[in-house]
PDB file of C-alpha atoms and ligand atoms in Angstrom:
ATOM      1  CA  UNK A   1    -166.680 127.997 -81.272  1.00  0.00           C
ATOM      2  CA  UNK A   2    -164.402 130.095 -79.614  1.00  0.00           C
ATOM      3  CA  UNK A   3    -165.088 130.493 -75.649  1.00  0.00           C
ATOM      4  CA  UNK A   4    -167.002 127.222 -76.173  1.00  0.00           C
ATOM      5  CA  UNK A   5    -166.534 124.808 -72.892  1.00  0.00           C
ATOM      6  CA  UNK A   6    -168.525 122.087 -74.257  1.00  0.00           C
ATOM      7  CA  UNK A   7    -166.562 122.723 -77.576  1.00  0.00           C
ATOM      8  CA  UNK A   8    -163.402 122.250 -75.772  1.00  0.00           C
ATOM      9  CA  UNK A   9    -164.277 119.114 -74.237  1.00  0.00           C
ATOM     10  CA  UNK A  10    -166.042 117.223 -76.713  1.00  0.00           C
ATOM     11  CA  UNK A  11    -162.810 118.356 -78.329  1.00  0.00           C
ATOM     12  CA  UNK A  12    -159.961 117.028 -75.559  1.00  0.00           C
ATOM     13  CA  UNK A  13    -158.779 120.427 -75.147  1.00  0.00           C
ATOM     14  CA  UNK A  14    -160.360 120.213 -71.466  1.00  0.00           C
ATOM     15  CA  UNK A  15    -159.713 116.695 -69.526  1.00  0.00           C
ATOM     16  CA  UNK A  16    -163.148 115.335 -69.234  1.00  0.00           C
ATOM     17  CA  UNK A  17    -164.391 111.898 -67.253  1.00  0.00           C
ATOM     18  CA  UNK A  18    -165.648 110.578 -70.980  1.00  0.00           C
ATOM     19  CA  UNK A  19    -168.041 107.320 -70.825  1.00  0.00           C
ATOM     20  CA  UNK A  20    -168.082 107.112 -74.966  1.00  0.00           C
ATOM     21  CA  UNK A  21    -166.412 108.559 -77.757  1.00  0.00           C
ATOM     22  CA  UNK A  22    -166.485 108.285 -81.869  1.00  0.00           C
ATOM     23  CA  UNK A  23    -165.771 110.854 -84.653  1.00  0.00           C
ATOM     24  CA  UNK A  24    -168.594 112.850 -83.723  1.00  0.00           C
ATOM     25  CA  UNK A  25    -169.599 112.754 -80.035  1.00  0.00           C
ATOM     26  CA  UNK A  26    -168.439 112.771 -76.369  1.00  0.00           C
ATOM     27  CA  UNK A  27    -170.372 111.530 -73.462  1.00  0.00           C
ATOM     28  CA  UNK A  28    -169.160 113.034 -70.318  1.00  0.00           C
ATOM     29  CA  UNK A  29    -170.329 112.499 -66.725  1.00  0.00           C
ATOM     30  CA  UNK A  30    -171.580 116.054 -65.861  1.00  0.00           C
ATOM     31  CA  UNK A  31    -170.078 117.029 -62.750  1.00  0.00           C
ATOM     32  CA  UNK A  32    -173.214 118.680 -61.087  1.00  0.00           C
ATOM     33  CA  UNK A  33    -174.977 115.770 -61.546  1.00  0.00           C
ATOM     34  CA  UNK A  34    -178.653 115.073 -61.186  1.00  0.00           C
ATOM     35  CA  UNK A  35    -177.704 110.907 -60.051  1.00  0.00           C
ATOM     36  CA  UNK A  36    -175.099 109.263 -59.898  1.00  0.00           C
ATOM     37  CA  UNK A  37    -173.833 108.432 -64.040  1.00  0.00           C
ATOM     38  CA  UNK A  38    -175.517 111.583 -65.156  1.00  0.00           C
ATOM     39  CA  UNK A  39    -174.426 111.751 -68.295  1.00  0.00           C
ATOM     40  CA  UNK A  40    -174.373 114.653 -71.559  1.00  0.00           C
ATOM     41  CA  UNK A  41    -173.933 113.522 -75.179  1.00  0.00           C
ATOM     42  CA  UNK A  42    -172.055 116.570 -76.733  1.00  0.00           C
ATOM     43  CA  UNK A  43    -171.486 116.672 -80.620  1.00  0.00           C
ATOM     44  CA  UNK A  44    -167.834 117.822 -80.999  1.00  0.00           C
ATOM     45  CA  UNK A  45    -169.366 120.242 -83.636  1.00  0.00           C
ATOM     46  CA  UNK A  46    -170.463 123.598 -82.074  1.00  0.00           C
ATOM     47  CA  UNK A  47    -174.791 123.934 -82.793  1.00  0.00           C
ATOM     48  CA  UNK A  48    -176.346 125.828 -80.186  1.00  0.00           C
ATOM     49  CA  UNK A  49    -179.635 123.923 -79.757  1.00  0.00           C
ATOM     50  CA  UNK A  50    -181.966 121.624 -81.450  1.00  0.00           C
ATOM     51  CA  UNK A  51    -182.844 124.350 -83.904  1.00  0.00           C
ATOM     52  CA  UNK A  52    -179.630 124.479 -85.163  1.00  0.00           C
ATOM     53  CA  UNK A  53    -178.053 121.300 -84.890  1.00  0.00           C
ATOM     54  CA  UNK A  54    -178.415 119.237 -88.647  1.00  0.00           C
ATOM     55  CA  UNK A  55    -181.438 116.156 -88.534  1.00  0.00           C
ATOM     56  CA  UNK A  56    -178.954 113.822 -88.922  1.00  0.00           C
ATOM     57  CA  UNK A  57    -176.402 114.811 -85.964  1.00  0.00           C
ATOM     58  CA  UNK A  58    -179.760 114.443 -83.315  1.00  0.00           C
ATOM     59  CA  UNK A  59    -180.426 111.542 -85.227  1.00  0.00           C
ATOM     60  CA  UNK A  60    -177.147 109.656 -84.431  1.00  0.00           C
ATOM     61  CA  UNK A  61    -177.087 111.601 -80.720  1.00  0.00           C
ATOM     62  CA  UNK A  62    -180.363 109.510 -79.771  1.00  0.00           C
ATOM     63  CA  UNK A  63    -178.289 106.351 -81.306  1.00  0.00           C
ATOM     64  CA  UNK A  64    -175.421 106.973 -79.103  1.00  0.00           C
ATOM     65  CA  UNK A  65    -177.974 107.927 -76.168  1.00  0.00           C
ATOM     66  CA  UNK A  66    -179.460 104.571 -76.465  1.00  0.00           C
ATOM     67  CA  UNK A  67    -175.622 102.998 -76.313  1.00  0.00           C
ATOM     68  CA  UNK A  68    -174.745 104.440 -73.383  1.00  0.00           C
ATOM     69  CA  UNK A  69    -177.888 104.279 -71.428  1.00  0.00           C
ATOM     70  CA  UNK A  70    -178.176 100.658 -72.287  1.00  0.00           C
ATOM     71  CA  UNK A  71    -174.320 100.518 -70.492  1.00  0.00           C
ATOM     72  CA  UNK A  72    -175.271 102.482 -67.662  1.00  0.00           C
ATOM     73  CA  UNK A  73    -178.369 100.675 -66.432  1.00  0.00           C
ATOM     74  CA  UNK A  74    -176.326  97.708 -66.538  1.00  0.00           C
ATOM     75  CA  UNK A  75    -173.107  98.754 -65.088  1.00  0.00           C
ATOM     76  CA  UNK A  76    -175.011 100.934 -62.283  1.00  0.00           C
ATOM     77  CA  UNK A  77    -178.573  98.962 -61.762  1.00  0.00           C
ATOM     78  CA  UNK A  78    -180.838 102.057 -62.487  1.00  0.00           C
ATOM     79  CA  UNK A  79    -184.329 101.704 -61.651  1.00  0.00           C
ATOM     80  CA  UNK A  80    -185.265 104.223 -64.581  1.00  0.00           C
ATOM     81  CA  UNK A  81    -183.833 106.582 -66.641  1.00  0.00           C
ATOM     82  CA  UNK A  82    -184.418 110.338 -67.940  1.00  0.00           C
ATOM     83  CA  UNK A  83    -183.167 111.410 -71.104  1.00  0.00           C
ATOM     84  CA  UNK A  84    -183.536 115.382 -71.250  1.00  0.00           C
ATOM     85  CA  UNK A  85    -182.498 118.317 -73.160  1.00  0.00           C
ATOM     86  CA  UNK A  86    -183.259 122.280 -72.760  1.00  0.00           C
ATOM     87  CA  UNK A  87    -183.115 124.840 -75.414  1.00  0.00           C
ATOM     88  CA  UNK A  88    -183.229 128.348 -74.513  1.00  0.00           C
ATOM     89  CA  UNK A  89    -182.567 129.870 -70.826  1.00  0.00           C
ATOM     90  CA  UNK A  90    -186.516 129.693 -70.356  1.00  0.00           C
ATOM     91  CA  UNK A  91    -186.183 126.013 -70.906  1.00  0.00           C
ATOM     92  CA  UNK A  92    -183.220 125.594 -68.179  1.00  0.00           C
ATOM     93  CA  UNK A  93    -180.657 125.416 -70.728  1.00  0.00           C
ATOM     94  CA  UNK A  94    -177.648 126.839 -68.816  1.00  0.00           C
ATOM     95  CA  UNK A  95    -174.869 126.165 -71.349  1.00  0.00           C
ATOM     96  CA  UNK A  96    -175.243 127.175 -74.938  1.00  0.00           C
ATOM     97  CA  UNK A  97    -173.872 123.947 -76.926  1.00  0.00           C
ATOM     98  CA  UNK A  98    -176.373 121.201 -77.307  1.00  0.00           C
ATOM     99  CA  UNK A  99    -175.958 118.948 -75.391  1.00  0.00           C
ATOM    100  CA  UNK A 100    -178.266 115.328 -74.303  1.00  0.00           C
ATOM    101  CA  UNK A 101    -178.742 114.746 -70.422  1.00  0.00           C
ATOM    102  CA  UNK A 102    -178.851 111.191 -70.155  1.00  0.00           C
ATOM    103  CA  UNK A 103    -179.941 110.634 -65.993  1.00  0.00           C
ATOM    104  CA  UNK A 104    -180.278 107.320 -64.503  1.00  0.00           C
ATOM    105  CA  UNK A 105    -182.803 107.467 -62.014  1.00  0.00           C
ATOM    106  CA  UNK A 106    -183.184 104.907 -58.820  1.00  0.00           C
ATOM    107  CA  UNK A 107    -185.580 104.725 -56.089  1.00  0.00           C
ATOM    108  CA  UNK A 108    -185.898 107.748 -53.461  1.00  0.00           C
ATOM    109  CA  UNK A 109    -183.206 109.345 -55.220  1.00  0.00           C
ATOM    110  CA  UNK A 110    -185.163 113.040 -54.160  1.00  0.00           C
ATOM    111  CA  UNK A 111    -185.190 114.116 -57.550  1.00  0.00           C
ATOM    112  CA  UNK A 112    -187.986 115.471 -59.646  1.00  0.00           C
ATOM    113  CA  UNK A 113    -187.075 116.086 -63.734  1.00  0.00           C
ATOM    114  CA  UNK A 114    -191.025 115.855 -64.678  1.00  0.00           C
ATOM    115  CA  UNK A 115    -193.074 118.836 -64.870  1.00  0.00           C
ATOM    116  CA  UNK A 116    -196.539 120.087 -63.014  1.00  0.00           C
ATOM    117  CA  UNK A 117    -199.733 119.140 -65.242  1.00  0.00           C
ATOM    118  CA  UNK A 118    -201.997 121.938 -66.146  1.00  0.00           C
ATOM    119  CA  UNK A 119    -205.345 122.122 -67.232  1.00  0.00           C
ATOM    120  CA  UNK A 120    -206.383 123.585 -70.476  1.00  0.00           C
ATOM    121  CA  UNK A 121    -210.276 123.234 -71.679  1.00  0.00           C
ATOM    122  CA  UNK A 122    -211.095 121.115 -74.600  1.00  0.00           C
ATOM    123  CA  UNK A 123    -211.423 124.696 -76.721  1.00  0.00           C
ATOM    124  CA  UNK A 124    -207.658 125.683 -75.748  1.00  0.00           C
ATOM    125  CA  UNK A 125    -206.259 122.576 -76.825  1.00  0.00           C
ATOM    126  CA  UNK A 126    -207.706 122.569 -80.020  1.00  0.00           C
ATOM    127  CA  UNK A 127    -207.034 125.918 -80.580  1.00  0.00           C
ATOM    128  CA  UNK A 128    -203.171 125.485 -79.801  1.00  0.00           C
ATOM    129  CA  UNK A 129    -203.529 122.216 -82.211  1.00  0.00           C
ATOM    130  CA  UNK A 130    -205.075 124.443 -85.125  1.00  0.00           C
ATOM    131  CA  UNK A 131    -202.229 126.987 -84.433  1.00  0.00           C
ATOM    132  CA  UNK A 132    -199.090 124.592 -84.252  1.00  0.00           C
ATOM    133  CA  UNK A 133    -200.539 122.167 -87.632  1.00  0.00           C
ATOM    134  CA  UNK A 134    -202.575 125.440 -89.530  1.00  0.00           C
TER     135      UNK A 134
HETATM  136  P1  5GP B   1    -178.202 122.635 -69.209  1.00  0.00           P
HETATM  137  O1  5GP B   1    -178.817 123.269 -67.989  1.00  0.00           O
HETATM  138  O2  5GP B   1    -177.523 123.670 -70.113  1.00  0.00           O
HETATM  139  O3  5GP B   1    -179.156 121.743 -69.949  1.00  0.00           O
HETATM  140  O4  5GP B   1    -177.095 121.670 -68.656  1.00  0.00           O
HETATM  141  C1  5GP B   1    -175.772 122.014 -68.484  1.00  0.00           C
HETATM  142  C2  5GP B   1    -175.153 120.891 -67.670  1.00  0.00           C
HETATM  143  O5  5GP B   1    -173.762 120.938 -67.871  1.00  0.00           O
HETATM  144  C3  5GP B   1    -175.405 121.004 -66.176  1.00  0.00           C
HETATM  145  O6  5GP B   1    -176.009 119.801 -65.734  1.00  0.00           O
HETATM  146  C4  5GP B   1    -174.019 121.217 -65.582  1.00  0.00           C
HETATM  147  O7  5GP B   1    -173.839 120.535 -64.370  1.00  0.00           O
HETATM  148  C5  5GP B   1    -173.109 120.666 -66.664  1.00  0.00           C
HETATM  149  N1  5GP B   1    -171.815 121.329 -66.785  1.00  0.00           N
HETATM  150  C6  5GP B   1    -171.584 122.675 -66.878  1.00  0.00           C
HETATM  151  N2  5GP B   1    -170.267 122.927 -67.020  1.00  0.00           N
HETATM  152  C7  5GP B   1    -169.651 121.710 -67.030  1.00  0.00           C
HETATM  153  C8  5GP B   1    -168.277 121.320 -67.138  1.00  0.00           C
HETATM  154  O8  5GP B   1    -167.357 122.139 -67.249  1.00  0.00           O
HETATM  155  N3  5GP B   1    -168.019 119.977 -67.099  1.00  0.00           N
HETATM  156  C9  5GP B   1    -169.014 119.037 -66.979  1.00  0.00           C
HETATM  157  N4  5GP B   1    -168.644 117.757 -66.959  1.00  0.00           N
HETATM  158  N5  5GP B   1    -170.318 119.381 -66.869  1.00  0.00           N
HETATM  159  C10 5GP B   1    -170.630 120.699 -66.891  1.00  0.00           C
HETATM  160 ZN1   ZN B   2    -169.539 124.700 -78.456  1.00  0.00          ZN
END
Protein backbone atom coordinates (compact mmCIF):
# COMPACT_ATOMS: atom_id res chain seq x y z
CA UNK A 1 0.00 0.00 0.00
CA UNK A 2 1.16 3.17 -0.98
CA UNK A 3 2.65 5.40 2.04
CA UNK A 4 2.99 1.98 3.72
CA UNK A 5 6.41 1.89 5.98
CA UNK A 6 5.93 -1.55 7.07
CA UNK A 7 5.02 -2.27 3.34
CA UNK A 8 8.25 -0.87 2.30
CA UNK A 9 10.28 -2.82 4.54
CA UNK A 10 8.88 -6.12 4.57
CA UNK A 11 9.41 -5.21 0.93
CA UNK A 12 13.44 -4.07 0.91
CA UNK A 13 12.51 -0.80 -0.33
CA UNK A 14 13.63 0.56 3.27
CA UNK A 15 17.05 -1.09 4.74
CA UNK A 16 15.80 -2.93 7.71
CA UNK A 17 18.01 -4.99 10.57
CA UNK A 18 15.94 -8.35 9.30
CA UNK A 19 16.34 -11.53 11.77
CA UNK A 20 14.19 -13.90 9.13
CA UNK A 21 12.93 -13.77 5.81
CA UNK A 22 10.81 -16.18 3.22
CA UNK A 23 8.32 -15.39 0.39
CA UNK A 24 5.93 -14.03 2.68
CA UNK A 25 7.35 -12.42 5.85
CA UNK A 26 10.05 -10.16 7.40
CA UNK A 27 11.10 -10.14 10.95
CA UNK A 28 12.72 -6.94 11.83
CA UNK A 29 14.23 -5.78 15.14
CA UNK A 30 11.92 -2.78 15.95
CA UNK A 31 14.01 0.04 16.70
CA UNK A 32 12.01 1.43 19.77
CA UNK A 33 12.28 -1.62 21.31
CA UNK A 34 10.55 -2.96 24.37
CA UNK A 35 14.09 -5.48 25.21
CA UNK A 36 16.73 -6.04 23.72
CA UNK A 37 15.75 -8.57 20.24
CA UNK A 38 12.32 -7.05 20.14
CA UNK A 39 11.22 -8.29 17.25
CA UNK A 40 7.87 -7.66 14.53
CA UNK A 41 6.82 -10.37 12.05
CA UNK A 42 5.46 -8.24 9.08
CA UNK A 43 3.66 -10.06 6.10
CA UNK A 44 5.10 -8.37 2.96
CA UNK A 45 1.36 -8.22 1.90
CA UNK A 46 -0.36 -4.97 3.08
CA UNK A 47 -3.65 -6.21 5.71
CA UNK A 48 -4.28 -3.71 8.20
CA UNK A 49 -5.05 -5.89 11.25
CA UNK A 50 -6.15 -9.25 12.28
CA UNK A 51 -9.55 -8.58 10.80
CA UNK A 52 -8.28 -8.30 7.60
CA UNK A 53 -5.37 -10.30 7.23
CA UNK A 54 -6.48 -14.05 5.43
CA UNK A 55 -6.60 -17.27 8.30
CA UNK A 56 -3.94 -18.71 6.67
CA UNK A 57 -1.29 -15.68 6.56
CA UNK A 58 -1.76 -15.46 10.82
CA UNK A 59 -1.59 -18.98 10.60
CA UNK A 60 1.95 -19.23 9.09
CA UNK A 61 2.91 -15.68 11.10
CA UNK A 62 2.53 -17.72 14.52
CA UNK A 63 4.77 -20.54 12.60
CA UNK A 64 7.42 -18.12 11.82
CA UNK A 65 6.87 -16.47 15.43
CA UNK A 66 7.65 -19.73 16.96
CA UNK A 67 11.02 -19.91 14.55
CA UNK A 68 12.35 -16.97 15.55
CA UNK A 69 11.52 -16.89 19.16
CA UNK A 70 12.90 -20.34 19.50
CA UNK A 71 16.37 -18.49 17.88
CA UNK A 72 16.21 -15.66 20.05
CA UNK A 73 15.93 -17.28 23.47
CA UNK A 74 18.82 -19.20 22.47
CA UNK A 75 21.04 -16.74 20.86
CA UNK A 76 20.15 -14.00 23.68
CA UNK A 77 19.29 -16.25 27.00
CA UNK A 78 15.74 -14.73 27.59
CA UNK A 79 14.20 -15.49 30.76
CA UNK A 80 10.62 -15.25 29.05
CA UNK A 81 9.08 -14.06 26.21
CA UNK A 82 5.92 -11.87 25.07
CA UNK A 83 4.39 -12.35 21.88
CA UNK A 84 1.86 -9.31 21.30
CA UNK A 85 -0.15 -7.68 18.73
CA UNK A 86 -2.63 -4.47 18.79
CA UNK A 87 -5.41 -3.77 16.46
CA UNK A 88 -6.95 -0.49 16.47
CA UNK A 89 -5.39 2.86 18.11
CA UNK A 90 -7.52 1.93 21.34
CA UNK A 91 -5.55 -1.24 21.43
CA UNK A 92 -1.98 0.64 21.13
CA UNK A 93 -1.65 -0.18 17.62
CA UNK A 94 0.48 2.77 16.40
CA UNK A 95 1.24 1.62 12.84
CA UNK A 96 -1.50 0.44 10.57
CA UNK A 97 0.09 -2.86 8.88
CA UNK A 98 -0.16 -5.94 10.98
CA UNK A 99 2.40 -6.63 12.36
CA UNK A 100 3.56 -9.59 15.45
CA UNK A 101 5.68 -8.13 18.45
CA UNK A 102 7.74 -10.89 19.38
CA UNK A 103 9.62 -9.42 23.01
CA UNK A 104 12.06 -11.40 24.86
CA UNK A 105 11.74 -10.63 28.31
CA UNK A 106 14.66 -11.11 31.17
CA UNK A 107 14.73 -10.44 34.74
CA UNK A 108 14.26 -6.70 36.12
CA UNK A 109 14.11 -5.63 32.69
CA UNK A 110 11.39 -2.60 34.12
CA UNK A 111 8.94 -3.53 31.71
CA UNK A 112 5.29 -4.28 32.13
CA UNK A 113 3.31 -5.70 28.67
CA UNK A 114 0.44 -7.42 30.99
CA UNK A 115 -2.61 -5.66 31.79
CA UNK A 116 -4.49 -4.58 35.30
CA UNK A 117 -7.17 -7.36 36.36
CA UNK A 118 -10.65 -6.17 36.90
CA UNK A 119 -13.44 -7.47 38.60
CA UNK A 120 -16.67 -8.28 36.96
CA UNK A 121 -19.57 -10.22 39.09
CA UNK A 122 -20.48 -13.69 38.18
CA UNK A 123 -23.84 -12.01 36.35
CA UNK A 124 -21.49 -9.71 34.04
CA UNK A 125 -19.46 -12.42 32.91
CA UNK A 126 -22.10 -14.49 31.88
CA UNK A 127 -23.85 -11.91 30.38
CA UNK A 128 -20.75 -10.83 28.14
CA UNK A 129 -20.46 -14.84 27.45
CA UNK A 130 -24.25 -14.99 26.25
CA UNK A 131 -23.50 -11.82 24.14
CA UNK A 132 -20.09 -12.83 22.42
CA UNK A 133 -21.48 -16.96 21.73
CA UNK A 134 -25.61 -15.85 21.35
P1 LIG B 1 2.27 -0.98 17.35
O1 LIG B 1 2.19 0.02 18.47
O2 LIG B 1 1.63 -0.44 16.06
O3 LIG B 1 1.77 -2.34 17.73
O4 LIG B 1 3.81 -1.18 17.08
C1 LIG B 1 4.54 -0.46 16.16
C2 LIG B 1 6.00 -0.77 16.46
O5 LIG B 1 6.74 -0.48 15.30
C3 LIG B 1 6.58 0.04 17.60
O6 LIG B 1 7.11 -0.85 18.56
C4 LIG B 1 7.66 0.89 16.93
O7 LIG B 1 8.81 1.03 17.72
C5 LIG B 1 7.95 0.11 15.66
N1 LIG B 1 8.33 0.92 14.51
C6 LIG B 1 7.67 2.02 14.02
N2 LIG B 1 8.28 2.50 12.92
C7 LIG B 1 9.34 1.67 12.69
C8 LIG B 1 10.37 1.66 11.69
O8 LIG B 1 10.43 2.50 10.79
N3 LIG B 1 11.30 0.66 11.78
C9 LIG B 1 11.27 -0.29 12.77
N4 LIG B 1 12.22 -1.22 12.75
N5 LIG B 1 10.31 -0.30 13.73
C10 LIG B 1 9.37 0.67 13.69
ZN1 LIG C 1 1.57 -1.92 4.56
Amino acid sequence: MDGCIFCKIANGEIPSNTIFENDEFRVILDNGPATKGHALVLPKKHYADLFEIPEETVANAAIVAKKVAQNIKEKLNCDGLNLVQNNGATAGQTVMHFHLHIIPRYENDGQHILWKPTSPSAEELVDIKNKIVG
